[in-house]
């Protein structure tokens, strides 16, 4: 509100009353503001009083400067052109001395004698601080709304105010509110240049925060490479770079990744900071190893992984990240010796592909010397996250995705299991029961079958469905006590098993298959659609995902052929090692686990995450068989609609049969 000049003495008197109340006990920098101080200030000529106030302000003696400026603005002989500056400094000093109400009075007086101040940066900055300190949420919200949406105000004022408000929230521990405020103002930036200006202002302002760790923890995972999260993590890494070689390696990895991948308007400043640090500390160079079959039966798979890693190496080199790759052929008789002879700088290993090779690696003692990421669904007896890591979907990952869609999206609580009586089928059945229990469901029926005795499979399915030993083929059979059945076997076996369910009238059953189905379907050209309309299977590779399309574009640019699961494994694994950074001498599994949790990368495979113990979780894609072979990304809503339609059709058949029996 704009007040008339004659009201100034009344406002000043209120401020003076607060000063007098505080002056009896207040002190700063060893100076007590008491009656003697008041009397001393009263005897000073106005020019000398102003000099005392200016000196106290310059020396950050806030209680003194607040006191002197308050006495100064009461002087009638203070030059009018000097009064606005004195009131501004009075407000500033009062805020720093933790007297926000007095600051608010000073700001009100300033605006009364100089209305244009309300459209200036310094006035709004101090007013934001005063409202926040006083807890005036409604006034603060109104001022924020004005600064956010009033296009007549300059962008310089608006974005600086947004940053000021956000940093104030961060200093108080309101980190989520700080990030939200920054995002709101950033979204209002009128141009790319304007966004760059706000980025620079925020990054500079962060230097006044004693710590950015809590702010970094509040950044959602999906926003780590955009504003403001990318700048928060860059600043956090810049500070960590002071921690010697170990800190520098990890910090460099984070800063380089942000510089390469973050969606920011202007990264020149960040590049300059990183280059200066590289001149001082050097650029870490990471050596990595791939243990793969390059000859023999599995050479095609091994060479695809190498091709994907090579594409990633070229891409990273263009971003300034140098990775030295050594490929060790696990089909060579001396492959373990070759690995042992590599220097310790080659600390991160990808592979091997075969269980037998991994067991040999475990027995060699190399797991204790190097961080090994096996391209296997299980590490056997090795402890995941402590002795080695996994870079491949586990069987739990497969089953978890199936149970989730069936229970959460289709509403199924009761399940059946029909598994081959052999190690793979038995293990998958056990995993399925465990995941169903974790999801709050039940396995209400289970049967196994002899893998090589296909004529007996129909009887096992009848037992699973609880079909009577003799029944009227014209009458509808009772509904099964489960809505979905898990079939952990290959696609060719599924083609023989599933029609038996339809023979026994289970036409509304959802069929859940393993990753083996999606792998085989890529080579199939014809599917009996009537039987598999409600079939779902998991997979780690979806060529239509954004990450997969980016990989294919890179391969096309270099003439490196078609992407698939194995090419993607090599591509993602090498980019993961770049994010992991060079492991220092004396590294521990806990160091690796901590770095894995801080990875920020876009996968071409189904996304992976690691928990605090280093255990890998892959969020598998789900597919349905395509009518002409191949796979189609599962649409849960469409499947739910087909499921409901199938149940309705079966119930209608039963209703019509009962109706005919009454005639």
XYZ file of C-alpha atoms in Angstrom:
663
model
C 0.000 0.000 0.000
C 1.332 3.503 -0.876
C 1.163 5.879 2.114
C 1.389 9.662 2.222
C 4.583 11.405 3.371
C 3.060 12.639 6.647
C 2.619 9.024 7.843
C 6.366 8.372 7.865
C 7.004 9.526 11.458
C 4.320 7.120 12.762
C 5.925 4.159 10.983
C 9.354 5.274 12.129
C 8.092 5.419 15.703
C 6.918 1.806 15.468
C 10.311 0.751 14.166
C 12.055 2.755 16.913
C 9.903 1.035 19.539
C 11.081 -2.357 18.290
C 14.701 -1.158 18.320
C 14.378 0.162 21.863
C 12.862 -3.114 23.056
C 15.652 -5.068 21.409
C 18.387 -2.624 22.451
C 18.189 -3.529 26.124
C 19.645 -7.007 25.477
C 20.757 -7.197 21.831
C 24.424 -7.491 20.909
C 26.523 -8.248 17.857
C 30.278 -8.199 17.270
C 30.786 -7.354 20.922
C 28.742 -4.150 20.809
C 25.789 -3.838 23.127
C 23.086 -1.487 21.952
C 21.978 0.149 25.189
C 20.851 3.565 26.492
C 24.388 4.944 26.204
C 24.491 3.948 22.546
C 21.155 5.606 21.964
C 22.346 8.805 23.591
C 25.613 8.692 21.637
C 23.783 8.336 18.332
C 21.451 11.147 19.271
C 24.370 13.566 19.658
C 25.985 12.759 16.303
C 25.429 15.170 13.402
C 23.469 13.621 10.560
C 26.468 13.291 8.144
C 28.514 11.540 10.832
C 25.599 9.307 11.813
C 25.265 8.287 8.157
C 28.987 7.507 8.031
C 28.681 5.325 11.142
C 25.709 3.499 9.598
C 27.467 2.968 6.260
C 30.594 1.659 7.994
C 28.647 -0.807 10.128
C 26.777 -2.010 7.030
C 29.987 -2.491 5.036
C 31.524 -4.449 7.923
C 28.454 -6.704 8.273
C 27.718 -5.483 11.806
C 24.010 -5.894 11.257
C 22.613 -4.979 14.685
C 24.642 -1.751 14.662
C 23.782 -0.834 11.100
C 20.113 -1.506 11.791
C 20.273 0.765 14.842
C 22.155 3.586 13.103
C 19.985 3.542 9.941
C 16.854 3.615 12.060
C 18.088 6.747 13.865
C 19.200 8.170 10.515
C 15.785 7.907 8.793
C 14.253 9.758 11.744
C 16.399 12.808 10.998
C 14.468 15.558 9.276
C 17.660 16.999 7.777
C 18.566 13.780 5.933
C 18.703 14.623 2.221
C 15.628 13.254 0.436
C 17.744 11.606 -2.255
C 19.587 9.672 0.497
C 16.466 8.470 2.303
C 15.524 5.561 -0.083
C 19.008 4.038 0.201
C 18.932 4.401 3.987
C 15.545 2.677 4.185
C 16.728 -0.110 1.897
C 19.780 -0.702 4.094
C 17.640 -0.513 7.198
C 15.407 -3.274 5.830
C 18.416 -5.343 4.764
C 20.128 -4.942 8.149
C 16.959 -5.763 10.073
C 16.489 -8.984 8.095
C 20.073 -10.057 8.717
C 19.666 -9.211 12.402
C 16.540 -11.422 12.405
C 14.026 -8.610 12.827
C 11.733 -9.255 9.812
C 8.849 -7.148 11.119
C 11.056 -4.070 11.316
C 12.332 -4.849 7.830
C 8.727 -4.952 6.614
C 8.033 -1.505 8.136
C 11.142 -0.073 6.453
C 10.102 -1.493 3.080
C 6.636 -0.027 3.452
C 8.166 3.386 4.177
C 10.535 3.045 1.211
C 7.645 2.305 -1.162
C 5.688 5.237 0.264
C 8.337 7.790 -0.708
C 9.514 6.006 -3.889
C 6.640 4.032 -5.492
C 8.810 2.785 -8.380
C 10.844 0.784 -5.874
C 8.058 -1.826 -5.853
C 9.049 -2.759 -9.414
C 12.749 -3.056 -8.615
C 14.902 -6.037 -7.772
C 16.209 -4.955 -4.359
C 12.782 -4.090 -2.968
C 11.226 -7.383 -4.106
C 14.185 -9.441 -2.923
C 13.939 -7.986 0.575
C 10.150 -8.234 0.602
C 10.329 -11.942 -0.320
C 12.752 -12.548 2.530
C 10.599 -10.605 4.977
C 7.382 -12.442 4.085
C 9.161 -15.799 4.298
C 10.759 -14.973 7.663
C 7.435 -13.755 9.054
C 5.566 -16.817 7.795
C 3.150 -14.639 5.813
C 2.112 -17.383 3.402
C -0.785 -15.554 1.744
C 1.224 -12.362 1.127
C 4.150 -14.445 -0.093
C 1.915 -16.390 -2.471
C 0.478 -13.142 -3.896
C 3.923 -11.642 -4.434
C 5.194 -14.851 -5.995
C 2.203 -14.943 -8.346
C 2.910 -11.387 -9.436
C 6.581 -12.081 -10.071
C 5.746 -15.307 -11.868
C 3.078 -13.990 -14.209
C 3.414 -10.211 -14.602
C 5.075 -9.895 -18.008
C 5.391 -6.134 -17.574
C 8.184 -6.806 -15.075
C 11.610 -7.501 -16.514
C 12.748 -11.101 -16.798
C 15.909 -10.140 -14.901
C 13.779 -9.188 -11.895
C 11.419 -12.148 -12.180
C 13.971 -14.939 -12.516
C 16.272 -13.500 -9.856
C 13.303 -13.292 -7.492
C 12.397 -16.918 -8.235
C 15.956 -18.032 -7.511
C 16.066 -15.920 -4.329
C 12.853 -17.457 -3.057
C 13.958 -20.999 -3.909
C 17.347 -20.629 -2.265
C 15.617 -19.290 0.829
C 13.438 -22.395 0.956
C 16.511 -24.595 0.465
C 18.353 -22.849 3.304
C 15.373 -23.666 5.547
C 15.345 -27.330 4.492
C 12.215 -27.018 2.317
C 13.993 -28.640 -0.608
C 10.998 -29.969 -2.533
C 9.407 -26.504 -2.384
C 12.673 -24.959 -3.558
C 12.856 -27.242 -6.600
C 9.197 -26.676 -7.466
C 9.647 -22.899 -7.295
C 12.626 -23.041 -9.639
C 10.709 -25.178 -12.125
C 7.737 -22.793 -12.087
C 9.827 -19.719 -12.867
C 11.961 -21.587 -15.423
C 8.816 -22.592 -17.310
C 7.968 -18.888 -17.685
C 11.279 -18.003 -19.368
C 10.461 -16.236 -22.649
C 13.425 -17.628 -24.608
C 16.386 -19.991 -24.582
C 18.614 -17.069 -23.637
C 16.346 -16.257 -20.726
C 16.529 -19.860 -19.524
C 20.304 -19.679 -19.702
C 20.267 -16.511 -17.595
C 18.229 -18.224 -14.899
C 20.531 -21.255 -14.942
C 23.551 -19.014 -14.368
C 21.821 -17.088 -11.577
C 20.801 -20.278 -9.787
C 24.226 -21.892 -10.106
C 25.887 -18.764 -8.722
C 23.354 -18.582 -5.899
C 24.017 -22.181 -4.886
C 27.525 -21.177 -3.865
C 26.018 -19.563 -0.748
C 24.427 -22.843 0.393
C 26.591 -24.600 2.961
C 25.508 -27.984 1.562
C 23.617 -29.134 -1.508
C 23.335 -32.789 -0.491
C 19.799 -32.517 0.883
C 18.708 -30.574 -2.188
C 20.197 -33.277 -4.429
C 18.322 -36.009 -2.546
C 15.045 -34.181 -3.188
C 15.495 -34.227 -6.989
C 13.223 -36.911 -8.547
C 15.085 -39.524 -10.579
C 13.288 -38.499 -13.776
C 14.508 -34.881 -13.422
C 18.201 -35.434 -12.740
C 19.216 -34.323 -16.222
C 17.012 -31.224 -16.490
C 16.811 -27.888 -14.672
C 17.310 -27.489 -11.768
C 18.384 -31.035 -10.894
C 21.284 -31.189 -13.349
C 22.836 -28.046 -11.868
C 22.352 -29.318 -8.311
C 24.182 -32.559 -9.104
C 26.909 -30.706 -10.992
C 27.527 -28.448 -7.996
C 27.476 -31.418 -5.634
C 30.091 -33.164 -7.806
C 32.193 -29.994 -8.035
C 32.388 -29.914 -4.257
C 33.171 -33.626 -4.081
C 36.079 -33.075 -6.485
C 37.970 -31.569 -3.558
C 38.201 -35.010 -1.934
C 41.401 -36.157 -3.642
C 41.813 -38.796 -6.341
C 38.898 -40.935 -5.181
C 36.559 -37.946 -5.030
C 37.789 -36.533 -8.318
C 37.172 -39.708 -10.309
C 33.546 -39.967 -9.207
C 32.978 -36.213 -9.489
C 34.458 -36.083 -12.981
C 32.180 -38.885 -14.075
C 29.099 -37.045 -12.816
C 30.072 -33.659 -14.261
C 31.032 -35.114 -17.632
C 27.747 -37.024 -17.805
C 25.728 -33.904 -17.029
C 27.684 -31.835 -19.505
C 27.041 -34.446 -22.212
C 23.431 -35.371 -21.512
C 21.659 -32.662 -19.512
C 18.803 -30.711 -21.101
C 20.001 -27.194 -20.267
C 19.892 -23.964 -22.255
C 23.546 -23.002 -21.754
C 26.271 -25.444 -20.693
C 29.233 -23.222 -21.578
C 29.710 -22.221 -17.943
C 29.700 -25.856 -16.830
C 32.188 -26.754 -19.554
C 34.525 -23.996 -18.417
C 34.357 -25.230 -14.811
C 35.063 -28.829 -15.818
C 37.941 -27.851 -18.109
C 39.567 -25.863 -15.302
C 39.282 -28.845 -12.971
C 40.694 -31.176 -15.633
C 43.707 -28.899 -16.045
C 44.316 -29.121 -12.303
C 43.487 -32.777 -11.664
C 43.919 -34.490 -15.030
C 41.260 -36.426 -16.911
C 40.548 -39.906 -15.509
C 40.887 -42.700 -18.038
C 38.961 -45.872 -17.386
C 40.130 -49.323 -18.459
C 37.433 -51.989 -18.810
C 37.392 -55.658 -19.804
C 34.901 -57.753 -21.762
C 34.989 -61.537 -21.190
C 33.227 -62.978 -24.221
C 33.317 -65.926 -26.634
C 34.837 -64.518 -29.824
C 35.327 -67.943 -31.429
C 33.372 -71.158 -31.155
C 29.698 -71.875 -30.774
C 28.651 -68.576 -29.154
C 30.892 -66.242 -31.122
C 27.968 -64.507 -32.848
C 26.581 -63.403 -29.489
C 29.997 -62.310 -28.231
C 30.723 -60.304 -31.363
C 27.350 -58.542 -31.144
C 28.144 -57.412 -27.602
C 31.543 -56.136 -28.774
C 29.828 -54.273 -31.626
C 27.458 -52.543 -29.201
C 30.331 -51.653 -26.872
C 32.307 -50.260 -29.811
C 29.410 -48.010 -30.794
C 29.188 -46.709 -27.217
C 32.973 -46.166 -27.084
C 32.865 -44.020 -30.218
C 29.902 -41.999 -28.939
C 31.536 -41.406 -25.543
C 34.825 -40.385 -27.157
C 32.964 -37.631 -29.012
C 31.718 -36.442 -25.624
C 35.234 -36.330 -24.184
C 35.033 -39.623 -22.258
C 37.896 -41.991 -23.061
C 37.410 -45.693 -22.313
C 40.059 -48.313 -23.064
C 38.449 -51.709 -23.790
C 40.237 -55.053 -23.589
C 38.343 -58.041 -25.017
C 39.363 -61.437 -23.635
C 38.143 -64.469 -25.609
C 36.679 -66.928 -23.085
C 36.980 -69.724 -25.654
C 40.773 -69.395 -25.512
C 42.370 -71.905 -23.103
C 44.474 -69.231 -21.397
C 41.728 -66.615 -20.973
C 42.002 -66.526 -17.167
C 45.758 -65.973 -17.392
C 45.218 -63.119 -19.837
C 42.773 -61.522 -17.418
C 45.168 -61.934 -14.485
C 47.940 -60.249 -16.467
C 45.917 -57.078 -17.055
C 46.931 -54.206 -14.751
C 44.636 -53.372 -11.801
C 43.448 -50.195 -13.570
C 41.233 -52.518 -15.650
C 38.999 -52.928 -12.644
C 35.553 -53.219 -14.268
C 34.673 -56.420 -16.143
C 31.663 -57.322 -18.286
C 30.765 -60.969 -18.757
C 31.198 -63.835 -19.061
C 28.180 -65.274 -20.852
C 28.302 -68.886 -19.691
C 27.795 -70.311 -16.209
C 30.854 -72.553 -16.523
C 33.066 -69.575 -17.367
C 31.723 -67.620 -14.411
C 32.461 -70.517 -12.052
C 36.040 -70.658 -13.361
C 36.314 -66.917 -12.809
C 35.032 -67.280 -9.251
C 37.533 -70.051 -8.489
C 40.407 -67.975 -9.886
C 40.060 -65.279 -7.214
C 39.580 -62.505 -9.782
C 36.222 -61.519 -8.274
C 38.143 -60.042 -5.349
C 40.357 -57.961 -7.656
C 37.840 -56.654 -10.189
C 34.215 -55.492 -10.277
C 32.621 -58.181 -12.437
C 29.207 -57.658 -14.065
C 28.058 -61.053 -15.295
C 25.877 -61.274 -18.392
C 23.893 -64.008 -16.648
C 20.441 -64.307 -15.012
C 22.081 -65.553 -11.811
C 25.542 -65.429 -10.242
C 25.211 -68.875 -8.703
C 26.898 -69.096 -5.318
C 28.523 -65.638 -5.599
C 26.856 -62.944 -3.485
C 25.342 -60.292 -5.714
C 26.518 -56.821 -4.733
C 29.348 -58.157 -2.574
C 31.378 -60.487 -4.789
C 30.020 -59.621 -8.237
C 27.163 -57.842 -9.973
C 24.639 -58.708 -12.637
C 23.985 -56.946 -15.936
C 21.251 -59.193 -17.276
C 17.590 -59.855 -16.424
C 17.062 -62.351 -13.630
C 14.314 -64.922 -13.510
C 12.786 -62.932 -10.664
C 12.680 -59.892 -12.978
C 10.751 -61.911 -15.561
C 8.233 -63.319 -13.120
C 7.784 -60.073 -11.176
C 6.670 -58.275 -14.353
C 4.145 -61.023 -15.178
C 2.644 -61.125 -11.699
C 2.409 -57.333 -11.609
C 0.350 -57.016 -14.799
C -1.883 -59.954 -13.895
C -2.593 -58.812 -10.344
C -2.536 -55.020 -10.693
C -3.945 -54.503 -14.188
C -6.150 -57.585 -14.711
C -7.313 -58.032 -11.120
C -6.289 -61.692 -10.922
C -5.576 -63.039 -7.430
C -5.549 -66.808 -7.986
C -3.009 -68.454 -10.284
C -2.137 -71.853 -11.670
C 1.296 -73.236 -12.527
C 2.069 -75.906 -15.108
C 5.791 -76.573 -15.312
C 8.064 -79.157 -16.901
C 9.585 -81.572 -14.351
C 13.168 -80.417 -14.911
C 15.485 -77.906 -13.140
C 14.521 -74.780 -15.098
C 10.778 -75.398 -14.850
C 10.958 -76.301 -11.165
C 13.008 -73.199 -10.291
C 10.717 -70.888 -12.268
C 7.644 -72.404 -10.575
C 9.201 -71.735 -7.164
C 10.005 -68.149 -8.126
C 6.466 -67.652 -9.418
C 4.910 -68.896 -6.173
C 7.129 -66.525 -4.183
C 6.303 -63.491 -6.330
C 2.571 -64.257 -6.237
C 2.719 -64.442 -2.438
C 4.568 -61.085 -2.295
C 1.809 -59.578 -4.458
C -0.875 -60.852 -2.086
C -2.130 -63.592 -4.402
C -2.377 -67.395 -4.251
C -1.273 -70.334 -6.381
C -4.408 -72.474 -6.122
C -3.410 -75.256 -8.514
C -0.088 -76.678 -9.739
C 0.930 -79.617 -11.893
C 4.149 -80.725 -13.573
C 4.639 -82.799 -16.707
C 7.336 -84.967 -18.231
C 9.119 -82.784 -20.822
C 9.541 -85.595 -23.353
C 6.131 -87.257 -22.929
C 3.854 -84.878 -24.834
C 0.964 -87.430 -25.116
C 0.556 -87.199 -21.338
C 0.365 -83.415 -21.225
C -3.391 -83.259 -21.756
C -4.013 -85.369 -18.641
C -1.817 -83.077 -16.561
C -3.751 -80.039 -17.801
C -7.042 -81.754 -16.966
C -5.747 -82.353 -13.439
C -4.639 -78.717 -13.196
C -8.130 -77.549 -14.194
C -9.778 -80.140 -11.909
C -11.674 -81.665 -14.843
C -13.777 -84.698 -13.783
C -12.521 -88.077 -15.017
C -15.741 -88.439 -17.012
C -17.842 -85.559 -18.251
C -20.471 -84.638 -20.803
C -18.607 -83.106 -23.742
C -21.685 -81.065 -24.605
C -21.886 -79.515 -21.145
C -19.680 -76.601 -20.110
C -17.003 -77.607 -17.662
C -16.702 -75.884 -14.274
C -14.649 -72.704 -14.195
C -11.080 -73.141 -12.972
C -10.207 -71.791 -9.535
C -7.566 -69.492 -11.066
C -7.586 -66.838 -13.773
C -4.039 -67.092 -15.142
C -1.584 -69.934 -15.575
C 2.208 -69.752 -15.665
C 3.866 -71.964 -18.300
C 7.669 -71.842 -17.772
C 8.726 -73.659 -20.921
C 9.744 -72.824 -24.488
C 7.497 -71.432 -27.213
C 7.286 -74.721 -29.137
C 6.023 -76.477 -25.979
C 3.519 -73.667 -25.381
C 2.062 -74.236 -28.846
C 1.261 -77.809 -27.800
C 0.108 -77.029 -24.265
C -2.254 -74.083 -24.751
C -4.757 -75.737 -27.147
C -5.467 -78.331 -24.419
C -6.841 -75.565 -22.193
C -9.347 -74.678 -24.911
C -10.274 -78.372 -25.266
C -11.238 -78.295 -21.588
C -13.251 -75.097 -22.088
C -10.724 -72.784 -20.346
C -11.158 -70.165 -23.078
C -10.872 -67.229 -20.686
C -7.470 -68.162 -19.274
C -4.523 -65.728 -19.283
C -1.300 -67.515 -20.285
C 1.912 -66.217 -18.750
C 5.155 -67.302 -20.382
C 8.869 -66.730 -19.717
C 11.428 -64.693 -21.640
C 11.981 -67.816 -23.772
C 8.753 -67.000 -25.588
C 9.710 -63.469 -26.631
C 13.144 -64.684 -27.782
C 11.612 -67.440 -29.925
C 8.815 -65.297 -31.339
C 11.358 -63.171 -33.199
C 11.970 -66.222 -35.394
C 8.308 -67.228 -35.785
C 6.234 -66.211 -38.811
C 2.817 -67.578 -37.828
C 0.892 -67.691 -34.546
C -2.498 -69.278 -33.884
C -4.013 -66.046 -32.706
C -7.204 -67.615 -31.332
C -5.185 -69.499 -28.716
C -2.770 -66.719 -27.744
C -4.924 -63.599 -27.574
C -4.480 -63.612 -23.791
C -0.806 -64.630 -23.754
C 1.841 -62.395 -22.151
C 5.614 -62.820 -21.970
C 8.466 -60.600 -20.724
C 11.530 -59.326 -22.576
C 14.460 -57.001 -21.959
C 14.595 -55.629 -25.519
C 11.964 -53.436 -27.166
C 13.150 -52.040 -30.482
C 10.451 -49.361 -30.395
C 11.608 -47.775 -27.115
C 13.246 -44.353 -27.267
C 16.577 -45.725 -26.046
C 16.528 -48.519 -28.626
C 15.727 -46.089 -31.433
C 18.680 -43.888 -30.407
C 20.972 -46.922 -30.459
C 19.758 -47.905 -33.917
C 20.283 -44.382 -35.216
C 23.871 -44.486 -33.929
C 24.480 -47.866 -35.564
C 22.995 -46.608 -38.842
C 25.258 -43.553 -38.813
C 28.293 -45.816 -38.545
C 27.052 -48.642 -40.779
C 27.112 -51.119 -37.883
C 23.981 -53.106 -38.729
C 20.862 -53.961 -36.778
C 20.455 -53.593 -33.029
C 19.179 -56.444 -30.893
C 19.322 -57.584 -27.271
C 23.018 -58.515 -27.375
C 24.149 -55.372 -29.159
C 22.161 -53.370 -26.591
C 23.850 -55.204 -23.708
C 27.286 -54.154 -24.961
C 26.129 -50.602 -25.652
C 24.444 -50.104 -22.281
C 27.149 -51.876 -20.293
C 29.921 -49.655 -21.630
C 27.909 -46.498 -20.983
C 27.209 -47.806 -17.482
C 30.953 -48.230 -16.848
C 31.502 -44.642 -17.998
C 28.931 -43.536 -15.452
C 30.560 -45.715 -12.824
C 33.886 -43.987 -13.361
C 37.404 -45.215 -12.719
C 37.582 -47.267 -9.522
C 40.424 -46.077 -7.276
C 42.952 -48.417 -5.736
C 41.513 -49.993 -2.631
C 37.931 -49.756 -3.879
C 35.306 -51.781 -2.046
C 31.975 -53.326 -3.126
C 30.267 -50.617 -1.062
C 31.959 -47.988 -3.269
C 30.598 -49.691 -6.385
C 27.106 -50.008 -4.892
C 27.045 -46.321 -3.981
C 28.047 -45.329 -7.506
C 25.483 -47.666 -9.056
C 22.706 -46.011 -7.066
C 23.756 -42.617 -8.435
C 23.759 -43.634 -12.098
C 21.750 -41.346 -14.363
C 21.462 -42.922 -17.804
C 18.915 -43.783 -20.438
C 18.988 -47.494 -21.241
C 18.411 -48.985 -24.656
C 17.410 -52.168 -22.792
C 14.645 -52.363 -20.225
C 15.812 -49.969 -17.470
C 17.979 -51.335 -14.671
C 18.378 -50.080 -11.125
C 20.541 -51.222 -8.233
C 19.550 -51.149 -4.587
C 21.846 -50.173 -1.716
C 23.117 -53.774 -1.536
C 24.062 -53.845 -5.220
C 21.235 -56.155 -6.317
C 20.015 -55.496 -9.870
C 16.364 -54.977 -10.736
C 15.288 -54.765 -14.369
C 11.865 -53.378 -15.232
C 11.062 -55.833 -18.022
C 8.897 -55.021 -21.024
C 5.813 -57.164 -21.549
C 4.741 -58.474 -24.950
C 1.962 -60.405 -26.626
C 2.560 -62.677 -29.633
C 1.982 -60.933 -32.942
C -0.436 -62.622 -35.389
C 2.348 -62.885 -37.972
C 5.083 -63.758 -35.521
C 7.289 -61.478 -33.541
C 6.090 -59.615 -30.484
C 3.818 -56.651 -29.853
C 4.245 -54.448 -26.796
C 1.476 -55.434 -24.386
C -1.381 -52.977 -23.945
C -2.760 -53.720 -20.451
C -6.072 -51.978 -21.158
C -6.598 -53.947 -24.384
C -5.705 -57.223 -22.654
C -8.082 -56.421 -19.797
C -10.842 -55.767 -22.340
C -10.153 -59.072 -24.150
C -10.046 -60.886 -20.799
C -13.417 -59.462 -19.760
C -14.886 -60.316 -23.190
C -13.625 -63.907 -22.991
C -15.121 -64.362 -19.525
C -18.417 -62.893 -20.705
C -18.540 -65.220 -23.731
C -17.860 -68.269 -21.578
C -20.549 -67.256 -19.111
C -22.992 -66.697 -21.978
C -22.331 -70.249 -23.269
C -23.003 -71.613 -19.806
C -26.213 -69.564 -19.544
C -27.496 -70.791 -22.901
C -26.672 -74.398 -21.980
C -28.582 -74.094 -18.684
C -31.505 -72.521 -20.528
C -31.606 -75.402 -23.037
C -31.580 -77.937 -20.200
C -34.841 -76.484 -18.857
C -36.719 -77.093 -22.114
